[in-house]
Short mmCIF file of C-alpha atoms (C1' of nucleotides) in Angstrom, two decimals:
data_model
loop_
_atom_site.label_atom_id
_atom_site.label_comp_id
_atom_site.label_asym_id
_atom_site.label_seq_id
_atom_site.Cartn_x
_atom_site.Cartn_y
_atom_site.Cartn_z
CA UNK N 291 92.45 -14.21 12.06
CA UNK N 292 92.10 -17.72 12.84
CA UNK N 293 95.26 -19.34 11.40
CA UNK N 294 98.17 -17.55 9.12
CA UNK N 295 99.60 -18.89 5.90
CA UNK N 296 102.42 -21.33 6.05
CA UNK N 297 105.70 -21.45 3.78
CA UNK N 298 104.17 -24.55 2.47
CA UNK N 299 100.61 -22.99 1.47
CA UNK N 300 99.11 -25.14 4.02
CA UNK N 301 96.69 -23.21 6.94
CA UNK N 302 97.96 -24.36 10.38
CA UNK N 303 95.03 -26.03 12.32
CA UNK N 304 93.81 -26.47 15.53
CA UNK N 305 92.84 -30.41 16.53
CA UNK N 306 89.20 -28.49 16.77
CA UNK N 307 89.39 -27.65 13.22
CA UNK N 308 90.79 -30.45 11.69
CA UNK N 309 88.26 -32.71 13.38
CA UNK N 310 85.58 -30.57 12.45
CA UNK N 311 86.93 -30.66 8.56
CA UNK N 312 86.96 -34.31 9.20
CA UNK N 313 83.79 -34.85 10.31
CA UNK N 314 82.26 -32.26 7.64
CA UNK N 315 83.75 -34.42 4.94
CA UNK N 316 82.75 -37.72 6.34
CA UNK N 317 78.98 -36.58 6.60
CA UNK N 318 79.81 -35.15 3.32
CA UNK N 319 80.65 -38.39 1.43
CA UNK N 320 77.44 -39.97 3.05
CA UNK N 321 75.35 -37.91 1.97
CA UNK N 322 76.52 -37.58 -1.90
CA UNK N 323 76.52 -40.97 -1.66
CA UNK N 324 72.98 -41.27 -0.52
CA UNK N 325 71.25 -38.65 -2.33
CA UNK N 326 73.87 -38.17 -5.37
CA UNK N 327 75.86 -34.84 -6.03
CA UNK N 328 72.84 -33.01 -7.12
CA UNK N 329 70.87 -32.95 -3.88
CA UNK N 330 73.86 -32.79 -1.43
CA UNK N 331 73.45 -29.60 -0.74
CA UNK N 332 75.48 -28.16 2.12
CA UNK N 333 72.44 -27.80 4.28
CA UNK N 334 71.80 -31.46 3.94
CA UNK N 335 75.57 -32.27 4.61
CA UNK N 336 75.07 -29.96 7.92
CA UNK N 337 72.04 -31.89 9.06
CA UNK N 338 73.80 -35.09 8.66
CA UNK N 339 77.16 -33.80 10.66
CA UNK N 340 74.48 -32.25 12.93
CA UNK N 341 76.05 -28.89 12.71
CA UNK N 342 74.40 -25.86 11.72
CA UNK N 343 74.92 -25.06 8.09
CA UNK N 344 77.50 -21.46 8.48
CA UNK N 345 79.75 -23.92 10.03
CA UNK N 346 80.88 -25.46 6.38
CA UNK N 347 81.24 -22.18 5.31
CA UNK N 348 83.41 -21.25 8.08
CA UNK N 349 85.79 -24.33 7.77
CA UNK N 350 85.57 -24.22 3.98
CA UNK N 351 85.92 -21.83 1.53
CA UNK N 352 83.24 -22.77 -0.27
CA UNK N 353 80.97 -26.04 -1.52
CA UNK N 354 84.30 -26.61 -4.04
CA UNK N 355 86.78 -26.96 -1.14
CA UNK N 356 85.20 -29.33 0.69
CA UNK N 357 84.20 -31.74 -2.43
CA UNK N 358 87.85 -31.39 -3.17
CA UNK N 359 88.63 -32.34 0.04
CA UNK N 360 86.51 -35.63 -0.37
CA UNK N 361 88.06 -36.36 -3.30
CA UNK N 362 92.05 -35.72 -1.81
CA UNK N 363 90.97 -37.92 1.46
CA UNK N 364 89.55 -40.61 -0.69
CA UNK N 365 92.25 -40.75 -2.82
CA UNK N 366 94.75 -41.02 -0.41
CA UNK N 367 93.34 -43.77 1.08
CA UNK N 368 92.91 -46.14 -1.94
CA UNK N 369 96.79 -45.08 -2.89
CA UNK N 370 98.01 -46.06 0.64
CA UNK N 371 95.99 -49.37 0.31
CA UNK N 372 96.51 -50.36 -3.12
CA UNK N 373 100.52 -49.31 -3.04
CA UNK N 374 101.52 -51.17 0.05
CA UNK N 375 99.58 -54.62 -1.43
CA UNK N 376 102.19 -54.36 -4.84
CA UNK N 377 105.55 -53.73 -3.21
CA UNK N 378 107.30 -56.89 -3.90
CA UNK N 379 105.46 -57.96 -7.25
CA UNK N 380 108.14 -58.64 -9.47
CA UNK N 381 106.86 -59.39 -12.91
CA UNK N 382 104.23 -56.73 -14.97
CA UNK N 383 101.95 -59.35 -14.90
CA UNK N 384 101.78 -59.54 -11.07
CA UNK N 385 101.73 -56.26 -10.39
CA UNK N 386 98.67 -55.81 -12.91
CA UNK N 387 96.87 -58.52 -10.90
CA UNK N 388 97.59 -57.01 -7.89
CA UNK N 389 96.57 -53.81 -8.55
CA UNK N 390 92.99 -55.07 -9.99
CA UNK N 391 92.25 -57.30 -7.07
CA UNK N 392 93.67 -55.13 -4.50
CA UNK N 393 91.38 -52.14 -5.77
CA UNK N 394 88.58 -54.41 -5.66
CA UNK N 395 89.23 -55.24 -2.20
CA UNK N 396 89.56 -52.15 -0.88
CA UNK N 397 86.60 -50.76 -2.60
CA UNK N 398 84.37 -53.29 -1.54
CA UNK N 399 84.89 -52.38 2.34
CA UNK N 400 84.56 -48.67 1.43
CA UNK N 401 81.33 -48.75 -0.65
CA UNK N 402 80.05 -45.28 0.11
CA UNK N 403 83.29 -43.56 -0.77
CA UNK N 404 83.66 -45.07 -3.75
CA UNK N 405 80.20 -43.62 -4.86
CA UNK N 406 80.67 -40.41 -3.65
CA UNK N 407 83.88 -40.08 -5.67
CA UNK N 408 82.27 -41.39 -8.66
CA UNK N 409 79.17 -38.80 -8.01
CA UNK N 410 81.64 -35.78 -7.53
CA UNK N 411 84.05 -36.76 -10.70
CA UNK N 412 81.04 -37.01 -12.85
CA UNK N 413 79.40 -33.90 -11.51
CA UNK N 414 81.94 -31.06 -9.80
CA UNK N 415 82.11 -28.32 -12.21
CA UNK N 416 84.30 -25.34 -11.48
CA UNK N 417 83.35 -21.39 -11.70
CA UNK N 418 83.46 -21.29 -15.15
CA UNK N 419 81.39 -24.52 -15.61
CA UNK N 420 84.41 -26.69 -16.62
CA UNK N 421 84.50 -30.03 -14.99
CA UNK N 422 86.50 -30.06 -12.33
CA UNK N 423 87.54 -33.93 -13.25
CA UNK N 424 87.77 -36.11 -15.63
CA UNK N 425 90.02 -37.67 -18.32
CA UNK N 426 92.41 -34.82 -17.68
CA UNK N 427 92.62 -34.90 -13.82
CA UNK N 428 93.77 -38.80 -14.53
CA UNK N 429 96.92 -38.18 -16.35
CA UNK N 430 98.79 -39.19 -13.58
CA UNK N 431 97.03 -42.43 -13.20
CA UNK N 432 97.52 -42.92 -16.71
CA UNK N 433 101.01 -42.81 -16.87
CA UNK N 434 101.16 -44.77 -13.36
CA UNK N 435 99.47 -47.94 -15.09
CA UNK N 436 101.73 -47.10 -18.42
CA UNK N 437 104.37 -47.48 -15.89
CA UNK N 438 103.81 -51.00 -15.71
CA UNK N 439 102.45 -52.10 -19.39
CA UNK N 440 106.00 -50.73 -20.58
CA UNK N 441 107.55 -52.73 -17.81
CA UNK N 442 106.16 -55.53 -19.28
CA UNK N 443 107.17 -55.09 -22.75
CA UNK N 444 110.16 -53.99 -22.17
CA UNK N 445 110.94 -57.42 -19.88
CA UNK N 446 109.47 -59.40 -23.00
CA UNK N 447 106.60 -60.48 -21.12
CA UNK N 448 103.91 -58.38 -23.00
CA UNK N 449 103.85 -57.81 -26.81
CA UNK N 450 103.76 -54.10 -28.45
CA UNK N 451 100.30 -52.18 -28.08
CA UNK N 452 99.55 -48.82 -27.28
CA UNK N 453 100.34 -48.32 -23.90
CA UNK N 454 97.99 -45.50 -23.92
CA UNK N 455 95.13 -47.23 -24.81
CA UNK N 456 95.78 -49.92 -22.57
CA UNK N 457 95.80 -47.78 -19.36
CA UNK N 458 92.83 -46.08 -20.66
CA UNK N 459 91.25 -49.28 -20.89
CA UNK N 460 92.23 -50.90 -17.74
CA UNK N 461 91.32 -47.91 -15.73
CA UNK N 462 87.68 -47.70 -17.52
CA UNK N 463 87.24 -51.86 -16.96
CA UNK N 464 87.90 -51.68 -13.27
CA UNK N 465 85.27 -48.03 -12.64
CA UNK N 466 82.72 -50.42 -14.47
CA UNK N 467 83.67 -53.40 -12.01
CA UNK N 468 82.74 -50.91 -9.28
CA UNK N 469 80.11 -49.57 -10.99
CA UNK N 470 78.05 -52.69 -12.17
CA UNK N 471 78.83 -54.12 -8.29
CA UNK N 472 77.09 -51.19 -7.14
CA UNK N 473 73.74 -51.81 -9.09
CA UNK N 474 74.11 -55.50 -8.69
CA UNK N 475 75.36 -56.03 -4.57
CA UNK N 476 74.89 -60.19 -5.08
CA UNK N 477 77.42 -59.55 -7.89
CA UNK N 478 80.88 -61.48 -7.03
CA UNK N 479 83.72 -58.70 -7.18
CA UNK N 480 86.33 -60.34 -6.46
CA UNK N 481 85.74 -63.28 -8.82
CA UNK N 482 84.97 -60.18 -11.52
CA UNK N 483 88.12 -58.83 -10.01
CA UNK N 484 89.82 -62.33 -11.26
CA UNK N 485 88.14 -62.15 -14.69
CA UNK N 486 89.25 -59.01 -15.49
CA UNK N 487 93.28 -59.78 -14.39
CA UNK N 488 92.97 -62.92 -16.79
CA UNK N 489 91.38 -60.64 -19.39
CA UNK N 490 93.81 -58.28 -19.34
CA UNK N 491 96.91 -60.05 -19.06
CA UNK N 492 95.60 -61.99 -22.02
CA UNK N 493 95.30 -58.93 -24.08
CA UNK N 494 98.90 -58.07 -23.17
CA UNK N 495 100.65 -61.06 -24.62
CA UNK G 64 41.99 -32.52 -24.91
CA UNK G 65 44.49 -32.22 -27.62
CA UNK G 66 45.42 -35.65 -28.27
CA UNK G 67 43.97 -39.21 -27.68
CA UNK G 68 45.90 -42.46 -26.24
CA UNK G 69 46.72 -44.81 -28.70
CA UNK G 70 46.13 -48.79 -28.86
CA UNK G 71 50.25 -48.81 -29.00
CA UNK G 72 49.88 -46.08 -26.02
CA UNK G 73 51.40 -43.73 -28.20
CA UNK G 74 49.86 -40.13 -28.49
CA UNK G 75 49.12 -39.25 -31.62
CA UNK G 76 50.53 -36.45 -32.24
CA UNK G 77 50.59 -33.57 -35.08
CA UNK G 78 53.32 -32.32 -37.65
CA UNK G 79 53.65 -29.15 -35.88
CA UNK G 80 53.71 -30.64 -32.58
CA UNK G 81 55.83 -33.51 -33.77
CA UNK G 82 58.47 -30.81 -35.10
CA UNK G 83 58.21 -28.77 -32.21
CA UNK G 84 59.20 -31.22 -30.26
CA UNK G 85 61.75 -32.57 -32.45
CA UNK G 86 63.24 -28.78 -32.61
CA UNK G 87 63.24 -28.84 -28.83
CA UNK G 88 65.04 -31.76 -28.29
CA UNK G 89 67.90 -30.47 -30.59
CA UNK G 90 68.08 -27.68 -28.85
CA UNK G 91 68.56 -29.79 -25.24
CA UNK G 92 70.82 -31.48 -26.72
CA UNK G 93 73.09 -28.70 -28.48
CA UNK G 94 72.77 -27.08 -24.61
CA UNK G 95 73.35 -29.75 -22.44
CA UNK G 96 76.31 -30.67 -24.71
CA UNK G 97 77.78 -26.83 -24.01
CA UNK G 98 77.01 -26.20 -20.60
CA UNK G 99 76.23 -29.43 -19.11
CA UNK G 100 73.38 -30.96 -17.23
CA UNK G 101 73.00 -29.42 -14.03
CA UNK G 102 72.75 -25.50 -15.71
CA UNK G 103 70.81 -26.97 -19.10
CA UNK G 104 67.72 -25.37 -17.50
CA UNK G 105 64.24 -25.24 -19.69
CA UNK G 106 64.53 -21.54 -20.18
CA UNK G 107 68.43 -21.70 -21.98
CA UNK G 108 66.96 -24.92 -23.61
CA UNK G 109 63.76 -22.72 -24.89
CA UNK G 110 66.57 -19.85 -25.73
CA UNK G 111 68.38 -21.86 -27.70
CA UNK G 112 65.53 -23.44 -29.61
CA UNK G 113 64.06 -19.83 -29.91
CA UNK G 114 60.93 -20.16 -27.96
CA UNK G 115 59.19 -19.03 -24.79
CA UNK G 116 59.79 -21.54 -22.14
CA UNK G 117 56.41 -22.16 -21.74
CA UNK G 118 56.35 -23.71 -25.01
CA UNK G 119 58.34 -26.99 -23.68
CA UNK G 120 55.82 -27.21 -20.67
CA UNK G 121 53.28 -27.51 -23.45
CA UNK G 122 54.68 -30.16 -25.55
CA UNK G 123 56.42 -32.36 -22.90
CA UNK G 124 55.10 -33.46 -19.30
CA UNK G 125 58.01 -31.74 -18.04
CA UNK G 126 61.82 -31.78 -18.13
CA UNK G 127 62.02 -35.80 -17.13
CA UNK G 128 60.23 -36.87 -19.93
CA UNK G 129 62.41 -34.22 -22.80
CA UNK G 130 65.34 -36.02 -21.08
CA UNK G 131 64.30 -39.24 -21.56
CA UNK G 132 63.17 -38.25 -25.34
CA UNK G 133 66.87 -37.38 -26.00
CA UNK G 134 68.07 -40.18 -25.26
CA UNK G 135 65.64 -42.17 -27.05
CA UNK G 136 66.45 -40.57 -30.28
CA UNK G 137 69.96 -40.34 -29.68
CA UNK G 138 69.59 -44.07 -28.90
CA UNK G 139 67.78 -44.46 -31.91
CA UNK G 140 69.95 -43.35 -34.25
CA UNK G 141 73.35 -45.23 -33.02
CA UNK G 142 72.05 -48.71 -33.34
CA UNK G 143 70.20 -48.27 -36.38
CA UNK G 144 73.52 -47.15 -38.03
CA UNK G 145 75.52 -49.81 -35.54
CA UNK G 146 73.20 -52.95 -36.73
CA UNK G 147 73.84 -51.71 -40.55
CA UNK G 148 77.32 -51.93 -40.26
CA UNK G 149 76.95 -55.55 -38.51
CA UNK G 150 74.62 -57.17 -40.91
CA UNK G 151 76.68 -59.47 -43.19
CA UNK G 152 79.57 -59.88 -40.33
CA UNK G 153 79.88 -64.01 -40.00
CA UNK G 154 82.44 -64.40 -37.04
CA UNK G 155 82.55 -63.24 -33.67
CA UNK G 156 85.74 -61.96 -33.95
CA UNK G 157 84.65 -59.76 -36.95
CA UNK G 158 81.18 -58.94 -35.19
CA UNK G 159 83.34 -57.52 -32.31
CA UNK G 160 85.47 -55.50 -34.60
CA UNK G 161 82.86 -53.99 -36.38
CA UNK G 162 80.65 -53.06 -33.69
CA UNK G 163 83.37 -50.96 -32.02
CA UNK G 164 84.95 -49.33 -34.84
CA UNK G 165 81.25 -48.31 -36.40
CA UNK G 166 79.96 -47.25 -32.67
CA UNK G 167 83.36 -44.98 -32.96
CA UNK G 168 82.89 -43.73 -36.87
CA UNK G 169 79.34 -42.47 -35.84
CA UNK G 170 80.48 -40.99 -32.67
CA UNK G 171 83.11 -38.90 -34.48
CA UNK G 172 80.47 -37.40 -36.53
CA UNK G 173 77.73 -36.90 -33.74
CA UNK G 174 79.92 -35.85 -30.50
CA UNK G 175 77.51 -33.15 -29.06
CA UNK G 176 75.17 -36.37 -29.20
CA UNK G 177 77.44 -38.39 -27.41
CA UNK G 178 78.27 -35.56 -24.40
CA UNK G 179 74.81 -35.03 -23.89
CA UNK G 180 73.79 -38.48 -23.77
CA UNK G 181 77.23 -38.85 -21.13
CA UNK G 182 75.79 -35.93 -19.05
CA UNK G 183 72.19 -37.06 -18.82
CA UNK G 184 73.14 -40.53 -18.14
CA UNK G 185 75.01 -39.49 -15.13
CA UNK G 186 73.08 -36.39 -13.68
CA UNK G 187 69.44 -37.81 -14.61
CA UNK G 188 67.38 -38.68 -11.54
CA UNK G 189 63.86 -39.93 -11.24
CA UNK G 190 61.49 -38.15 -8.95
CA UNK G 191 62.28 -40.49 -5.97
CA UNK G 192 65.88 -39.51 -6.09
CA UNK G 193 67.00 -42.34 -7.81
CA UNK G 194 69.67 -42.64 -10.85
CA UNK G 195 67.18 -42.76 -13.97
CA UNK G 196 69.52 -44.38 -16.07
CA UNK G 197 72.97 -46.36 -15.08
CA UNK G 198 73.99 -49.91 -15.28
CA UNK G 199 70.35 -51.28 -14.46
CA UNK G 200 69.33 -49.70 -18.30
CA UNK G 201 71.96 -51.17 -20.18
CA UNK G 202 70.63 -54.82 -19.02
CA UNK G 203 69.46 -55.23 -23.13
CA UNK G 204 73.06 -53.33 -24.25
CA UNK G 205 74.93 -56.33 -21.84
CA UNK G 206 72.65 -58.81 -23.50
CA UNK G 207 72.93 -58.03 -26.92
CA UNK G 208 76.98 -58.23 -26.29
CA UNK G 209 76.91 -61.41 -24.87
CA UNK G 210 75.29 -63.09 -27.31
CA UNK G 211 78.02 -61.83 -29.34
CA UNK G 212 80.97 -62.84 -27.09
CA UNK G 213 78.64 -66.86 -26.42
CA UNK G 214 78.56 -67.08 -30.26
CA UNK G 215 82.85 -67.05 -30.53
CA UNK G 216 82.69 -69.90 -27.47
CA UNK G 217 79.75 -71.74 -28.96
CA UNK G 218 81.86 -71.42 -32.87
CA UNK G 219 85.23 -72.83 -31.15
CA UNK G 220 86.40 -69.15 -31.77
CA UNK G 221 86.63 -68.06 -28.47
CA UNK G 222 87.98 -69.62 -25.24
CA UNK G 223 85.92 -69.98 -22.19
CA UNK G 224 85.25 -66.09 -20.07
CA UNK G 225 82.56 -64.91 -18.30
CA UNK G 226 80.47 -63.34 -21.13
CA UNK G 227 79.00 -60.94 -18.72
CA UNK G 228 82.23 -59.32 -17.05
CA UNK G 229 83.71 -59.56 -21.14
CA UNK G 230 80.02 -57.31 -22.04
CA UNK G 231 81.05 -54.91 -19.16
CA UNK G 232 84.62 -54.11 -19.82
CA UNK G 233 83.55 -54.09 -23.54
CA UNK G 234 80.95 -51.74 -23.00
CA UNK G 235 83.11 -49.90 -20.62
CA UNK G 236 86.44 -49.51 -22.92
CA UNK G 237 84.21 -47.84 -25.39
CA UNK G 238 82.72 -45.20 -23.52
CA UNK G 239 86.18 -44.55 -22.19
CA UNK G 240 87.43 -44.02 -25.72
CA UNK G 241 85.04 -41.50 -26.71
CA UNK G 242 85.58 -39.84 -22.47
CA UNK G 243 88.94 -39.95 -23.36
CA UNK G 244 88.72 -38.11 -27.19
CA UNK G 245 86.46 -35.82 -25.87
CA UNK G 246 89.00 -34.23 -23.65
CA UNK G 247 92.21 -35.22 -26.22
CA UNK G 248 90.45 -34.17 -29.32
CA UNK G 249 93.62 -34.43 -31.24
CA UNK G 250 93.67 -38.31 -30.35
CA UNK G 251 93.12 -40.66 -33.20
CA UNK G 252 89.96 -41.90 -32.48
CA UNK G 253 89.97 -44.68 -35.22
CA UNK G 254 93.37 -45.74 -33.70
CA UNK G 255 92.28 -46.33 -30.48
CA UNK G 256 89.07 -48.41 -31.67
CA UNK G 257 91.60 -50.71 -33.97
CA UNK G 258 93.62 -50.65 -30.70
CA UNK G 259 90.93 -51.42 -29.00
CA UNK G 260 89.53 -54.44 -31.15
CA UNK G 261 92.56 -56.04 -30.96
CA UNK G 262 92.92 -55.92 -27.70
CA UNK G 263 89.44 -57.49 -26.78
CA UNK G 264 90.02 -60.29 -29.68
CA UNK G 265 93.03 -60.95 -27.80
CA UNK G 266 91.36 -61.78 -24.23
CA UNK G 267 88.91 -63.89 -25.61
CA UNK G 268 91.44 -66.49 -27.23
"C1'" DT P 16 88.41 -14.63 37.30
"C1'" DG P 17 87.96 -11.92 33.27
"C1'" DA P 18 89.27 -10.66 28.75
"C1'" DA P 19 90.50 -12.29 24.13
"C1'" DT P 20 89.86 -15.53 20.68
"C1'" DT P 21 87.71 -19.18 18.31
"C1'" DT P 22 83.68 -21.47 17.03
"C1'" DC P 23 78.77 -21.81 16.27
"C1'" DT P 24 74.00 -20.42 15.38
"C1'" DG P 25 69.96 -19.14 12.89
"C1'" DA P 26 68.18 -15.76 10.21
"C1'" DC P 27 68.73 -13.59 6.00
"C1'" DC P 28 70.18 -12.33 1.00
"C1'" DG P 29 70.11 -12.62 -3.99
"C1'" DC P 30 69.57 -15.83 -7.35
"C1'" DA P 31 68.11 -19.61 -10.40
"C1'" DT P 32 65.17 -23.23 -10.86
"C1'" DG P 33 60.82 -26.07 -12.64
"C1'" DG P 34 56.33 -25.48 -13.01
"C1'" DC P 35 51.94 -22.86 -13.66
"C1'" DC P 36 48.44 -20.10 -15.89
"C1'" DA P 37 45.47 -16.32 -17.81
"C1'" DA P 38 45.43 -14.13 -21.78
"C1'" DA P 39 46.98 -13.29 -26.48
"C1'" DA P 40 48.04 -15.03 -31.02
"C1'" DT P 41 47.58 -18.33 -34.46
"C1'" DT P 42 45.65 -22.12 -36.98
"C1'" DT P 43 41.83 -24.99 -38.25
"C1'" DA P 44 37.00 -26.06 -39.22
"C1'" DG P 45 32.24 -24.96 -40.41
"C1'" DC B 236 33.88 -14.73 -42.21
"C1'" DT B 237 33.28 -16.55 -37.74
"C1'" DA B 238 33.83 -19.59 -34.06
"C1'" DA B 239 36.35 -23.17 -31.99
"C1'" DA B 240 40.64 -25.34 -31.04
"C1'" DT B 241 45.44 -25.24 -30.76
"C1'" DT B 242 49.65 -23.09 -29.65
"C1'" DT B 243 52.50 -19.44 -27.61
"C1'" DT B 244 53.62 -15.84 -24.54
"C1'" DG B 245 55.57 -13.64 -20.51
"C1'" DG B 246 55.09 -13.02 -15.99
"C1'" DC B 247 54.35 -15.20 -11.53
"C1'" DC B 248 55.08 -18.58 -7.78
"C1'" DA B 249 57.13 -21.49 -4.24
"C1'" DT B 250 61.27 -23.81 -3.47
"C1'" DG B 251 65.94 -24.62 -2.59
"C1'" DC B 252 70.42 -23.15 -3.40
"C1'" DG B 253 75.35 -21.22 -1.78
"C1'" DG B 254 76.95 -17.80 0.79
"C1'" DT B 255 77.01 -13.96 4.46
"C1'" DC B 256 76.64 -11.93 8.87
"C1'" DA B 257 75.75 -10.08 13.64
"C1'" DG B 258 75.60 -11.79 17.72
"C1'" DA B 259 75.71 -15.71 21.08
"C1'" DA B 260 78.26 -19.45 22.99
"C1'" DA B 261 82.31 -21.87 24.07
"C1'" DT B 262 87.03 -22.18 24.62
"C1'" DT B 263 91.65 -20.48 25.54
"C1'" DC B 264 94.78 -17.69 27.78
"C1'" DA B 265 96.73 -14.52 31.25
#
DNA sequence: TGAATTTCTGACCGCATGGCCAAAATTTAG
DNA sequence: CTAAATTTTGGCCATGCGGTCAGAAATTCA
């Protein structure tokens, strides 16, 4: 038994281990990256870590786990980033700004990641062949980014729309950003970035 | 030898072959649709479709090129029903509304179409590895927008955007309307594409 | 030091895949 | 009707997959 259950469901691990997880998942996210979700197969991932391939297995329950655990690091990191740039933005218009442009930022010093996460959400299936994300995993960004389009109208700085919609939107608008940067590297983000605040705000009032 | 290149570098091509293949991409698509890409292999497509599997190595060069033919048809079919609706439009503004609420009406009644084209679109790789299809194909889709969205400025309808980030997003906000039905199927998909409309008029003045 | 524990290795398993092909069945042509 | 051409079959192959495991290596602990 290498570690025992804690009250909190979380396994208790060594520095060894949590390195190790660390390093799994960074080789991990390079390689998806690289080769795409298909052909990141945990041999590959083990090559790239330089590890031998039973050593995912024994610090992950399975291929699932670890893309999860991409996915959870990943996520955290953008949050941390993106949260700390809107504390102090007072009107729904500012904060919208500052979450497009602060996203963009981000992103675009953390290229690989962002493709990985794209690759997994679009291809991590579970047992049963349900996909593990999508639409449904991003109810809570969703209402996040509702959050702030009510703000708005209710301050009288936006008019009535579906609020719904809108976050729907604005989510889908700033994955394309990323995802037509990607294909197009000479392509200014940040000035898209810009575009896309003005364009949105403008749809708002 | 059972078929000649033509002058337009088609084959020419039989009834009975032409149906076959016609049955077998139905069949991908109905399959890819219910399981998804990555497990829509050419023996459940030839199960579904009621053949051997031998039968698709036959009529198509092999599963890259049956991908490709779904989408062409699939493809096919959307704009020709798309441009119908369009003819006759005279502003931007109305051009704009009508594409998006016809690209929706025909969705509604074709969605296995729609989540098969979604899943080959993002799992599809050419031999090398690389994405087959992605932004870098929808260079004529961007195009054919723009000239839309540089019509409104050039008419005094619309104010000055970049028409390329405006052909993204628009592009973008549809696909996430039919992402986003497919998972809510109880959401008013006509709702959202008026929503929708609006909102885009709205950025561009 | 020496024993206990954790971590790692490399071979191996069962399975599914895309592609291949000889032979059978069917359709077409003379 | 017969022969040629087309189409289909079903089994076979090599490959790569995720996962497992016994035993070796490394680390920790007493």
């Amino acid at each position: 038994m290498r570690s025992e259950i804690q009250p909190g469901g979380q396994k208790a691990r060594s520095f060894i281990e949590e390195a190790r997880r660390d390093q799994i998942v960074r080789a991990a996210v390079e390689v998806i990256a690289e080769v795409g979700f298909a052909r990141a197969s945990l041999a590959r991932i083990a090559q790239r870590a330089g590890i031998s391939k039973g050593v995912i297995s024994y610090h992950f329950a399975g291929k699932e786990e670890l893309m999860e655990q991409v996915v959870d690091r990943v996520y955290a990191q953008i949050g941390e980033f993106v949260v700390a740039r809107m504390e102090g933005a007072e009107s729904a218009a500012e904060l919208l700004r500052t979450h497009i442009v602060s996203v963009a930022e981000h992103m675009r010093a953390n290229r690989v990641q962002l493709t990985a996460l794209g690759e997994i959400f679009n291809n991590l299936r579970t047992t049963d062949g349900e996909p593990r994300y999508g639409v449904h995993t991003s109810e809570g960004l969703y209402q996040a980014l509702e959050s702030i389009y009510r703000r708005g109208q209710d301050r009288g700085e936006f008019r009535a729309f579906d609020v719904r919609v809108m976050a729907v939107t604005h989510q889908a608008a700033i994955d394309a950003m990323f995802a037509y940067w990607q294909t197009h590297p000479e392509h200014d983000l940040e000035a898209h970035a810009r575009q896309l605040a003005d364009l949105l705000e403008r749809a708002c009032t």
